[in-house]
Amino acid sequence: MKSLTCKQGFLHRFVDFSESHPDNVAIRNLDADETVTYRALRIRAEECNGLLDGLGISPGVKVALVLPNGVDFIAYYLAIIGRGAIPVILNHKLTAFELSNVLRIAQPVLIVTTDTLCEQHLETLQPFRSLILSTGDEPSAPLPKNAVIASGLPRQALPLSLPEDDAIVSVQFTYRGVGKPLAVTHRYLDLTQSSDGLHEQFHPQGIGSVHLVTLPLYAIFGLSVMMVFPLSIGATLLMTNTLLNRDLAQVLSEHQVTFACLVPDVIRYFNARLVKRKGALLPLHPRLMIYSGGSHLPADEAEKLGKLLGCAPVLQGYGLTESMPVIVQSSVGAVHRGAMGQPISGVELRVVDAHGRDVAAGAIGELWIRGPMVTPGYEDEPQLNAYSFRDGWFHTGDLVWRDDEGHVFFYCQRLRISKIKAQMVDLAEIESIALQHPDAVRAKAYIVPDQKEVNVLHLSVEGNGGLSQNDVSTLLARYLSGFKLPKFIEIVPLKEEIHAR
């Protein structure tokens, strides 16, 4: 793939489409029955830019987005990079403990969030300046002292300043099995090039194509594939946060969706529902592509959804917060059953043994990757960077194998991290919270796949006397998001106490 210039970056392309095809639909929000054209989205982003300007946001400073998927998320994201500021993109479902950890690392000068989320995290947000977007309900509690309500500020649209260099356009957080969140940055042209590399593997998309947005935009997979990609080719984003309450076949058929990404748990859910669906298959777009990401999807589940919908089997991709999507099954080439695919343009990969030597086809080894899509390292983590990033290669920690044609197949994760419901889980973090209980002495979190190859989180805690499963589960729920909570908790009496008896 050729090197890009700034004039080919995704914001430049979006602005071009807002001028050449202003009335084309950029976003159709099913939940709010809202349609936003490319021109209207640009105006909305320019209004957000005006609000940020009024609050004194200058180029190079960090602005945190703590918002659900929706038009506001997209408009403010475009506005932040259109000011030359740096978006810090956070999961809006984090607990107060998790949110305070990432904010302490990121130190944004402003947080953009909703009044509902502000009330939920009132104490956590107090030290920070906040811009509050209304959800329509009156606040039931006082806002933080440094908060301002967007609806009360004067409206002034300011044009977006298009990046003139390879600026940072996202800061996101991940885990590496060290018990704390790690900040990862991505740049303007690299994010664009990743989207272009993916598109080379897809049936051509563009004006008239419809992309079903179901992945969270706070994750790099959602941001790059579900927002940056469609807005840079003039496609329509079909958005909903309530897909699980809808008929998937009806949504795909009614809106003639051409591209959709679903995580494995959602695919399993709809497979179970579609088996019970009565009536004839609904007419789908003839080149509908459904992809899976976020974690490994067994081949039989991929094929099952295709049969139930009457379309091609689900294809897979692979990426990391550290790398953006870098491996994908091609919709225009040969598909190898169960594979994650092959590297996109601009990405190099190796599969190596414990000594860093390349292994033969069919042998299992650790996946190493490099290319412009790979972050240069974690912010302020020199020791971890020296271990994870060497000679330009990122050591993913994922064990894989390749067939004779270079298709990559997932085997397992080597680090003490895992994916639960397509979300990253750091086993060391869970153990550290369990050990906050005064009667807990040792803790061990581990993963056991169930009969459907779904990762199930287990926790064993060794402790004194009256330590109970309820004690541990209550403690974990106070600090951690629901997907990090173990399904099974085992309490083991201290060995010293057993011997004493």
Coordinates of C-alpha atoms in Angstrom, one line a residue:
M1 CA 0.0 0.0 0.0
K2 CA 1.3 3.4 -0.8
S3 CA 2.1 6.0 1.9
L4 CA -0.7 8.4 2.5
T5 CA -0.6 12.2 2.5
C6 CA -2.6 14.3 5.0
K7 CA -5.0 15.2 2.2
Q8 CA -6.0 11.6 2.0
G9 CA -6.7 11.2 5.7
F10 CA -10.2 10.2 6.9
L11 CA -11.3 13.7 8.2
H12 CA -10.2 15.2 4.9
R13 CA -12.3 12.6 3.1
F14 CA -15.3 13.1 5.3
V15 CA -15.2 16.9 4.7
D16 CA -15.0 16.2 1.0
F17 CA -18.1 14.0 1.0
S18 CA -20.0 16.7 3.1
E19 CA -19.3 19.1 0.2
S20 CA -19.7 16.7 -2.8
H21 CA -22.6 14.6 -1.5
P22 CA -24.1 16.8 1.3
D23 CA -27.5 15.2 1.3
N24 CA -26.3 11.6 1.5
V25 CA -27.2 10.0 4.8
A26 CA -24.2 9.7 7.1
I27 CA -26.0 8.3 10.1
R28 CA -29.3 6.6 10.6
N29 CA -30.0 6.1 14.3
L30 CA -32.7 3.4 14.7
D31 CA -33.0 4.1 18.5
A32 CA -33.8 7.8 18.1
D33 CA -35.5 7.6 14.6
E34 CA -32.9 10.2 13.6
T35 CA -31.3 10.7 10.1
V36 CA -28.2 12.8 9.8
T37 CA -26.8 13.8 6.4
Y38 CA -23.1 14.3 5.7
R39 CA -23.7 18.1 5.6
A40 CA -25.7 18.0 8.9
L41 CA -23.0 15.9 10.6
R42 CA -20.3 18.3 9.5
I43 CA -22.4 21.2 10.9
R44 CA -23.0 19.3 14.1
A45 CA -19.3 18.7 14.5
E46 CA -18.6 22.4 13.7
E47 CA -21.0 23.4 16.5
C48 CA -19.2 21.1 18.9
N49 CA -16.0 22.7 17.8
G50 CA -17.4 26.1 18.7
L51 CA -18.3 24.8 22.1
L52 CA -14.8 23.5 22.7
D53 CA -13.4 26.7 21.5
G54 CA -15.5 28.6 23.9
L55 CA -14.2 26.4 26.7
G56 CA -10.6 27.3 25.7
I57 CA -9.7 23.9 24.3
S58 CA -6.4 24.3 22.4
P59 CA -4.4 22.0 20.1
G60 CA -2.5 19.2 21.7
V61 CA -4.5 19.0 24.9
K62 CA -6.5 15.8 25.9
V63 CA -10.3 15.7 25.8
A64 CA -11.9 12.6 27.2
L65 CA -15.1 11.2 25.6
V66 CA -17.3 9.2 28.0
L67 CA -20.3 8.7 25.8
P68 CA -22.4 5.8 24.4
N69 CA -22.5 5.1 20.7
G70 CA -24.5 7.8 18.9
V71 CA -24.4 11.0 16.9
D72 CA -23.0 13.0 19.8
F73 CA -20.0 10.6 20.1
I74 CA -19.2 11.0 16.4
A75 CA -19.7 14.7 16.3
Y76 CA -17.5 15.4 19.3
Y77 CA -14.8 13.0 18.1
L78 CA -14.7 14.8 14.8
A79 CA -14.7 18.2 16.6
I80 CA -11.8 17.2 18.9
I81 CA -9.5 16.1 16.1
G82 CA -10.8 19.1 14.1
R83 CA -9.3 21.3 16.8
G84 CA -6.0 19.5 16.9
A85 CA -6.8 18.2 20.4
I86 CA -6.3 14.6 21.4
P87 CA -9.4 12.4 22.0
V88 CA -9.1 10.1 25.0
I89 CA -11.8 7.5 24.3
L90 CA -13.2 5.7 27.4
N91 CA -15.8 3.0 27.9
H92 CA -18.9 4.7 29.3
K93 CA -19.8 1.6 31.2
L94 CA -16.7 1.6 33.5
T95 CA -17.2 1.5 37.2
A96 CA -16.1 4.5 39.3
F97 CA -13.0 2.6 40.3
E98 CA -12.1 1.7 36.7
L99 CA -12.9 5.2 35.4
S100 CA -10.8 6.9 38.1
N101 CA -7.8 4.7 37.2
V102 CA -7.8 5.7 33.5
L103 CA -8.5 9.3 34.2
R104 CA -5.6 9.5 36.6
I105 CA -3.3 8.2 33.8
A106 CA -4.8 10.3 31.0
Q107 CA -5.3 13.6 32.9
P108 CA -7.6 15.2 30.3
V109 CA -8.3 18.9 30.5
L110 CA -12.0 18.3 29.7
I111 CA -14.4 15.4 29.9
V112 CA -17.4 15.3 27.6
T113 CA -20.1 13.1 29.0
T114 CA -23.9 13.0 29.7
D115 CA -25.8 14.2 32.7
T116 CA -26.8 10.6 33.6
L117 CA -23.2 9.4 33.5
C118 CA -22.1 12.5 35.4
E119 CA -24.5 11.8 38.2
Q120 CA -23.3 8.2 38.3
H121 CA -19.6 9.2 38.6
L122 CA -20.1 12.5 40.5
E123 CA -17.2 12.0 42.9
T124 CA -14.8 10.7 40.3
L125 CA -15.5 13.6 38.0
Q126 CA -15.2 16.3 40.7
P127 CA -11.5 17.1 40.1
F128 CA -12.0 17.4 36.3
R129 CA -13.6 20.0 34.1
S130 CA -16.6 18.5 32.4
L131 CA -18.9 19.4 29.5
I132 CA -22.3 17.8 30.2
L133 CA -24.7 16.8 27.4
S134 CA -28.3 16.5 28.4
T135 CA -30.2 13.2 28.0
G136 CA -33.6 15.1 28.4
D137 CA -34.1 14.4 32.1
E138 CA -33.6 17.0 34.9
P139 CA -30.5 16.2 37.0
S140 CA -31.5 14.6 40.3
A141 CA -28.2 15.7 42.0
P142 CA -25.9 18.7 41.8
L143 CA -23.3 18.6 39.0
P144 CA -19.6 18.8 39.8
K145 CA -18.3 22.3 40.5
N146 CA -16.2 22.3 37.3
A147 CA -19.0 21.1 35.1
V148 CA -20.8 23.2 32.4
I149 CA -24.0 22.2 30.6
A150 CA -23.7 22.3 26.8
S151 CA -27.2 23.5 26.2
G152 CA -26.6 26.6 28.3
L153 CA -23.6 27.7 26.2
P154 CA -23.8 30.0 23.2
R155 CA -23.9 28.3 19.8
Q156 CA -21.2 29.2 17.3
A157 CA -20.1 26.9 14.5
L158 CA -16.4 26.9 13.8
P159 CA -14.9 25.1 10.7
L160 CA -12.9 22.0 11.4
S161 CA -9.1 22.4 11.1
L162 CA -7.9 19.5 9.0
P163 CA -4.8 17.8 10.3
E164 CA -1.6 18.9 8.6
D165 CA 0.5 16.1 10.0
D166 CA 0.2 12.6 11.4
A167 CA -1.4 13.8 14.6
I168 CA -2.6 11.6 17.5
V169 CA -6.3 10.9 17.0
S170 CA -7.0 8.4 19.8
V171 CA -5.9 7.4 23.2
Q172 CA -7.4 4.2 24.4
F173 CA -6.7 1.8 27.2
T174 CA -6.0 -1.9 27.3
Y175 CA -4.4 -4.5 29.6
R176 CA -1.4 -6.7 29.4
G177 CA -1.7 -8.9 32.5
V178 CA 0.2 -6.5 34.8
G179 CA -2.9 -5.5 36.8
K180 CA -3.4 -1.9 35.5
P181 CA -4.7 -0.1 32.5
L182 CA -2.2 0.9 29.8
A183 CA -2.6 3.9 27.5
V184 CA -2.2 3.4 23.7
T185 CA -2.1 6.1 21.1
H186 CA -3.0 6.0 17.4
R187 CA -2.3 8.5 14.6
Y188 CA -4.3 10.1 11.8
L189 CA -2.7 8.6 8.7
D190 CA -2.1 5.2 10.4
L191 CA -5.8 4.9 11.3
T192 CA -6.7 5.8 7.7
Q193 CA -4.3 3.3 6.3
S194 CA -5.7 0.5 8.4
S195 CA -9.2 1.2 7.1
D196 CA -7.9 1.3 3.5
G197 CA -6.0 -2.0 4.0
L198 CA -9.2 -3.6 5.2
H199 CA -11.2 -2.3 2.3
E200 CA -8.8 -4.0 -0.1
Q201 CA -10.1 -7.3 1.3
F202 CA -13.9 -6.4 1.1
H203 CA -16.4 -6.2 -1.7
P204 CA -16.2 -2.5 -2.7
Q205 CA -18.1 -0.2 -0.4
G206 CA -18.9 3.5 -0.7
I207 CA -21.8 5.8 -1.5
G208 CA -25.0 3.7 -1.1
S209 CA -23.4 1.1 1.1
V210 CA -24.9 0.6 4.6
H211 CA -22.8 -0.4 7.6
L212 CA -24.6 -1.8 10.7
V213 CA -22.8 -0.3 13.8
T214 CA -23.1 -2.7 16.7
L215 CA -19.6 -2.6 18.1
P216 CA -18.7 0.0 20.8
L217 CA -16.9 3.0 19.2
Y218 CA -14.7 3.4 22.3
A219 CA -12.8 0.3 21.2
I220 CA -10.2 0.6 18.4
F221 CA -12.0 -2.1 16.4
G222 CA -15.3 -0.2 16.5
L223 CA -13.7 3.2 16.0
S224 CA -11.7 2.1 12.9
V225 CA -14.1 -0.3 11.2
M226 CA -17.5 1.1 12.2
M227 CA -16.8 4.8 12.1
V228 CA -13.6 5.9 10.4
F229 CA -14.0 3.4 7.5
P230 CA -17.6 4.2 6.5
L231 CA -17.3 8.0 7.0
S232 CA -14.1 8.0 4.8
I233 CA -15.9 6.3 1.9
G234 CA -19.3 8.1 2.0
A235 CA -21.2 5.1 3.4
T236 CA -24.2 5.2 5.8
L237 CA -23.8 4.2 9.5
L238 CA -26.9 2.3 10.7
M239 CA -26.7 2.7 14.4
T240 CA -28.5 1.0 17.3
N241 CA -27.6 0.1 20.8
T242 CA -30.6 -2.2 21.1
L243 CA -29.8 -4.8 18.4
L244 CA -30.4 -7.7 20.9
N245 CA -34.0 -6.6 21.2
R246 CA -34.5 -6.5 17.4
D247 CA -34.9 -9.1 14.7
L248 CA -31.5 -9.2 13.1
A249 CA -32.8 -10.6 9.8
Q250 CA -35.4 -7.9 9.6
V251 CA -32.8 -5.1 10.2
L252 CA -30.4 -6.5 7.6
S253 CA -33.2 -6.9 5.1
E254 CA -35.1 -3.7 5.6
H255 CA -32.1 -1.5 5.4
Q256 CA -30.2 -3.6 2.8
V257 CA -27.1 -3.7 5.0
T258 CA -23.9 -4.4 3.1
F259 CA -21.5 -4.6 6.0
A260 CA -21.9 -5.7 9.6
C261 CA -19.5 -6.6 12.5
L262 CA -20.7 -8.7 15.4
V263 CA -18.8 -10.1 18.4
P264 CA -19.0 -13.9 19.0
D265 CA -21.4 -13.7 21.9
V266 CA -23.9 -11.8 19.8
I267 CA -23.5 -14.3 17.0
R268 CA -24.2 -17.1 19.3
Y269 CA -27.2 -15.2 20.7
F270 CA -28.7 -14.7 17.2
N271 CA -28.0 -18.2 16.2
A272 CA -30.1 -19.4 19.1
R273 CA -32.9 -17.0 18.2
L274 CA -32.9 -17.5 14.4
V275 CA -33.3 -21.3 14.8
K276 CA -36.7 -20.5 16.2
R277 CA -37.6 -17.9 13.5
K278 CA -40.5 -19.0 11.3
G279 CA -41.2 -18.0 7.7
A280 CA -39.2 -17.7 4.6
L281 CA -35.7 -16.2 4.5
L282 CA -35.8 -12.4 4.0
P283 CA -34.1 -10.8 1.0
L284 CA -30.7 -9.5 2.0
H285 CA -28.2 -7.5 0.0
P286 CA -26.5 -9.9 -2.4
R287 CA -23.1 -8.9 -1.2
L288 CA -23.8 -8.6 2.5
M289 CA -20.6 -9.2 4.5
I290 CA -20.8 -10.1 8.1
Y291 CA -17.5 -10.1 10.1
S292 CA -16.7 -11.2 13.6
G293 CA -14.2 -9.5 15.9
G294 CA -13.3 -8.9 19.5
S295 CA -12.5 -12.5 20.3
H296 CA -12.2 -15.9 18.6
L297 CA -15.3 -17.3 16.8
P298 CA -15.5 -21.1 16.2
A299 CA -16.0 -22.0 12.6
D300 CA -19.3 -23.8 13.2
E301 CA -20.9 -20.7 14.7
A302 CA -19.8 -18.6 11.7
E303 CA -21.3 -21.0 9.2
K304 CA -24.5 -21.5 11.3
L305 CA -25.4 -17.7 11.2
G306 CA -24.8 -17.7 7.4
K307 CA -27.2 -20.6 6.9
L308 CA -29.9 -19.2 9.2
L309 CA -29.8 -15.8 7.4
G310 CA -29.3 -17.1 3.9
C311 CA -26.0 -15.3 3.3
A312 CA -22.3 -16.2 3.2
P313 CA -20.7 -17.5 6.4
V314 CA -19.4 -15.0 8.9
L315 CA -15.8 -13.9 8.2
Q316 CA -13.2 -13.1 10.9
G317 CA -10.7 -10.5 11.6
Y318 CA -8.0 -9.9 14.2
G319 CA -6.6 -6.8 15.8
L320 CA -5.6 -5.4 19.1
T321 CA -5.8 -2.0 20.9
E322 CA -2.1 -1.8 20.2
S323 CA -2.4 -2.5 16.5
M324 CA -5.9 -1.7 15.1
P325 CA -7.3 -4.5 12.8
V326 CA -4.3 -6.1 11.0
I327 CA -5.5 -9.6 9.9
V328 CA -8.7 -10.3 8.1
Q329 CA -10.5 -13.0 6.0
S330 CA -11.1 -11.7 2.5
S331 CA -14.6 -11.5 1.1
V332 CA -13.2 -11.4 -2.4
G333 CA -10.7 -14.2 -2.1
A334 CA -10.5 -17.8 -0.8
V335 CA -11.7 -18.4 2.7
H336 CA -10.1 -21.0 4.9
R337 CA -12.5 -22.4 7.4
G338 CA -11.7 -21.3 11.0
A339 CA -8.9 -18.9 10.0
M340 CA -8.6 -15.3 11.2
G341 CA -7.3 -14.4 7.7
Q342 CA -4.1 -12.9 6.3
P343 CA -2.3 -9.6 7.1
I344 CA -3.7 -6.5 5.3
S345 CA -1.4 -4.3 3.2
G346 CA 1.4 -2.6 5.2
V347 CA 1.4 -5.3 8.0
E348 CA 4.2 -7.8 8.5
L349 CA 3.9 -10.8 10.8
R350 CA 6.0 -13.6 12.2
V351 CA 5.1 -16.7 14.2
V352 CA 8.0 -17.6 16.4
D353 CA 9.0 -20.0 19.1
A354 CA 10.2 -19.2 22.7
H355 CA 13.7 -18.2 21.3
G356 CA 12.3 -15.8 18.6
R357 CA 12.9 -18.2 15.8
D358 CA 10.3 -18.5 13.0
V359 CA 8.3 -21.7 13.1
A360 CA 7.2 -23.8 10.2
A361 CA 3.7 -23.9 8.8
G362 CA 1.4 -25.8 11.0
A363 CA 3.5 -25.2 14.2
I364 CA 2.2 -23.1 17.0
G365 CA 4.1 -20.0 18.0
E366 CA 3.7 -16.4 19.3
L367 CA 2.4 -13.9 16.8
W368 CA 4.6 -10.9 16.2
I369 CA 3.4 -8.0 14.1
R370 CA 4.8 -4.7 12.8
G371 CA 3.7 -1.9 10.5
P372 CA 2.4 1.7 10.7
M373 CA -0.8 0.5 12.4
V374 CA 1.1 -0.7 15.5
T375 CA 1.5 1.7 18.3
P376 CA 5.2 2.5 19.2
G377 CA 4.5 1.6 22.9
Y378 CA 2.5 2.2 26.0
E379 CA 2.6 5.7 27.5
D380 CA 5.0 6.1 30.4
E381 CA 5.8 2.3 30.5
P382 CA 9.5 2.0 29.5
Q383 CA 10.0 -1.4 31.2
L384 CA 6.9 -3.0 29.7
N385 CA 7.7 -1.5 26.3
A386 CA 11.2 -3.0 26.4
Y387 CA 9.6 -6.4 26.8
S388 CA 6.7 -6.0 24.4
F389 CA 8.2 -3.9 21.6
R390 CA 11.5 -5.1 20.2
D391 CA 13.2 -4.2 17.0
G392 CA 10.0 -2.8 15.6
W393 CA 8.0 -6.0 16.4
F394 CA 5.1 -6.1 18.8
H395 CA 5.0 -9.3 20.7
T396 CA 1.2 -9.9 20.9
G397 CA 1.1 -12.7 23.5
D398 CA -1.3 -14.6 21.2
L399 CA -0.3 -18.2 20.2
V400 CA -1.3 -19.0 16.6
W401 CA -0.3 -21.2 13.6
R402 CA -0.3 -20.7 9.9
D403 CA -1.2 -23.0 7.0
D404 CA 0.9 -23.4 3.9
E405 CA -0.8 -20.4 2.2
G406 CA -0.2 -18.1 5.1
H407 CA -3.7 -18.0 6.7
V408 CA -3.5 -17.4 10.4
F409 CA -5.4 -19.5 13.0
F410 CA -5.8 -18.6 16.6
Y411 CA -4.7 -21.2 19.3
C412 CA -4.7 -19.5 22.7
Q413 CA -3.5 -16.5 24.7
R414 CA -0.1 -16.8 26.4
L415 CA -0.4 -13.7 28.7
R416 CA -2.6 -13.5 31.8
I417 CA -5.3 -11.7 30.0
S418 CA -8.4 -13.0 28.2
K419 CA -11.5 -11.9 26.4
I420 CA -14.9 -12.2 28.2
K421 CA -17.9 -11.0 26.1
A422 CA -15.3 -9.5 23.7
Q423 CA -13.9 -7.3 26.5
M424 CA -10.4 -7.4 27.7
V425 CA -10.0 -9.0 31.2
D426 CA -6.7 -8.7 33.2
L427 CA -6.5 -11.7 35.6
A428 CA -4.0 -9.8 37.8
E429 CA -6.5 -7.0 38.3
I430 CA -9.2 -9.4 39.5
E431 CA -6.8 -11.0 41.9
S432 CA -5.6 -7.7 43.3
I433 CA -9.2 -6.7 44.1
A434 CA -10.0 -10.0 45.7
L435 CA -6.9 -9.6 47.9
Q436 CA -8.3 -6.3 49.3
H437 CA -10.5 -8.4 51.6
P438 CA -8.8 -8.7 55.0
D439 CA -9.4 -12.4 55.2
A440 CA -8.0 -13.2 51.7
V441 CA -4.4 -14.3 51.6
R442 CA -3.9 -15.6 48.0
A443 CA -6.0 -15.4 44.8
K444 CA -5.8 -17.1 41.4
A445 CA -7.9 -16.1 38.5
Y446 CA -8.0 -18.4 35.4
I447 CA -10.0 -19.2 32.3
V448 CA -11.8 -22.4 31.5
P449 CA -13.5 -22.6 28.1
D450 CA -17.0 -24.2 28.2
Q451 CA -18.4 -26.7 25.7
K452 CA -19.0 -23.9 23.1
E453 CA -15.5 -22.6 23.4
V454 CA -16.7 -19.6 25.4
N455 CA -14.2 -18.3 28.0
V456 CA -15.5 -18.7 31.5
L457 CA -13.7 -16.8 34.3
H458 CA -12.9 -18.7 37.5
L459 CA -11.4 -17.4 40.8
S460 CA -9.9 -19.4 43.6
V461 CA -9.3 -17.5 46.8
E462 CA -7.3 -18.9 49.8
G463 CA -8.3 -17.2 53.0
N464 CA -9.0 -17.2 56.7
G465 CA -11.9 -18.7 58.7
G466 CA -15.2 -17.0 57.7
L467 CA -14.3 -15.9 54.2
S468 CA -17.2 -16.7 51.9
Q469 CA -18.0 -16.6 48.2
N470 CA -20.5 -13.8 48.9
D471 CA -17.8 -11.7 50.6
V472 CA -15.6 -12.0 47.5
S473 CA -18.3 -11.5 44.9
T474 CA -19.7 -8.4 46.7
L475 CA -16.2 -6.9 46.9
L476 CA -15.5 -7.6 43.2
A477 CA -18.8 -6.1 42.1
R478 CA -18.1 -2.9 44.0
Y479 CA -15.0 -2.2 41.9
L480 CA -15.2 -4.1 38.6
S481 CA -17.4 -4.1 35.5
G482 CA -19.8 -7.0 35.1
F483 CA -17.8 -8.9 32.4
K484 CA -14.9 -9.1 34.8
L485 CA -16.8 -10.9 37.5
P486 CA -16.0 -14.6 37.9
K487 CA -18.7 -17.0 37.1
F488 CA -17.3 -19.5 39.6
I489 CA -15.6 -18.5 42.9
E490 CA -13.8 -21.2 45.0
I491 CA -12.9 -20.5 48.6
V492 CA -9.9 -22.5 49.9
P493 CA -9.1 -22.6 53.6
L494 CA -5.6 -21.7 54.5
K495 CA -3.3 -24.7 54.3
E496 CA -1.9 -23.8 57.7
E497 CA -5.3 -24.1 59.2
I498 CA -5.9 -27.5 57.5
H499 CA -2.7 -28.9 59.0
A500 CA -3.5 -27.5 62.4
R501 CA -6.6 -29.7 62.5

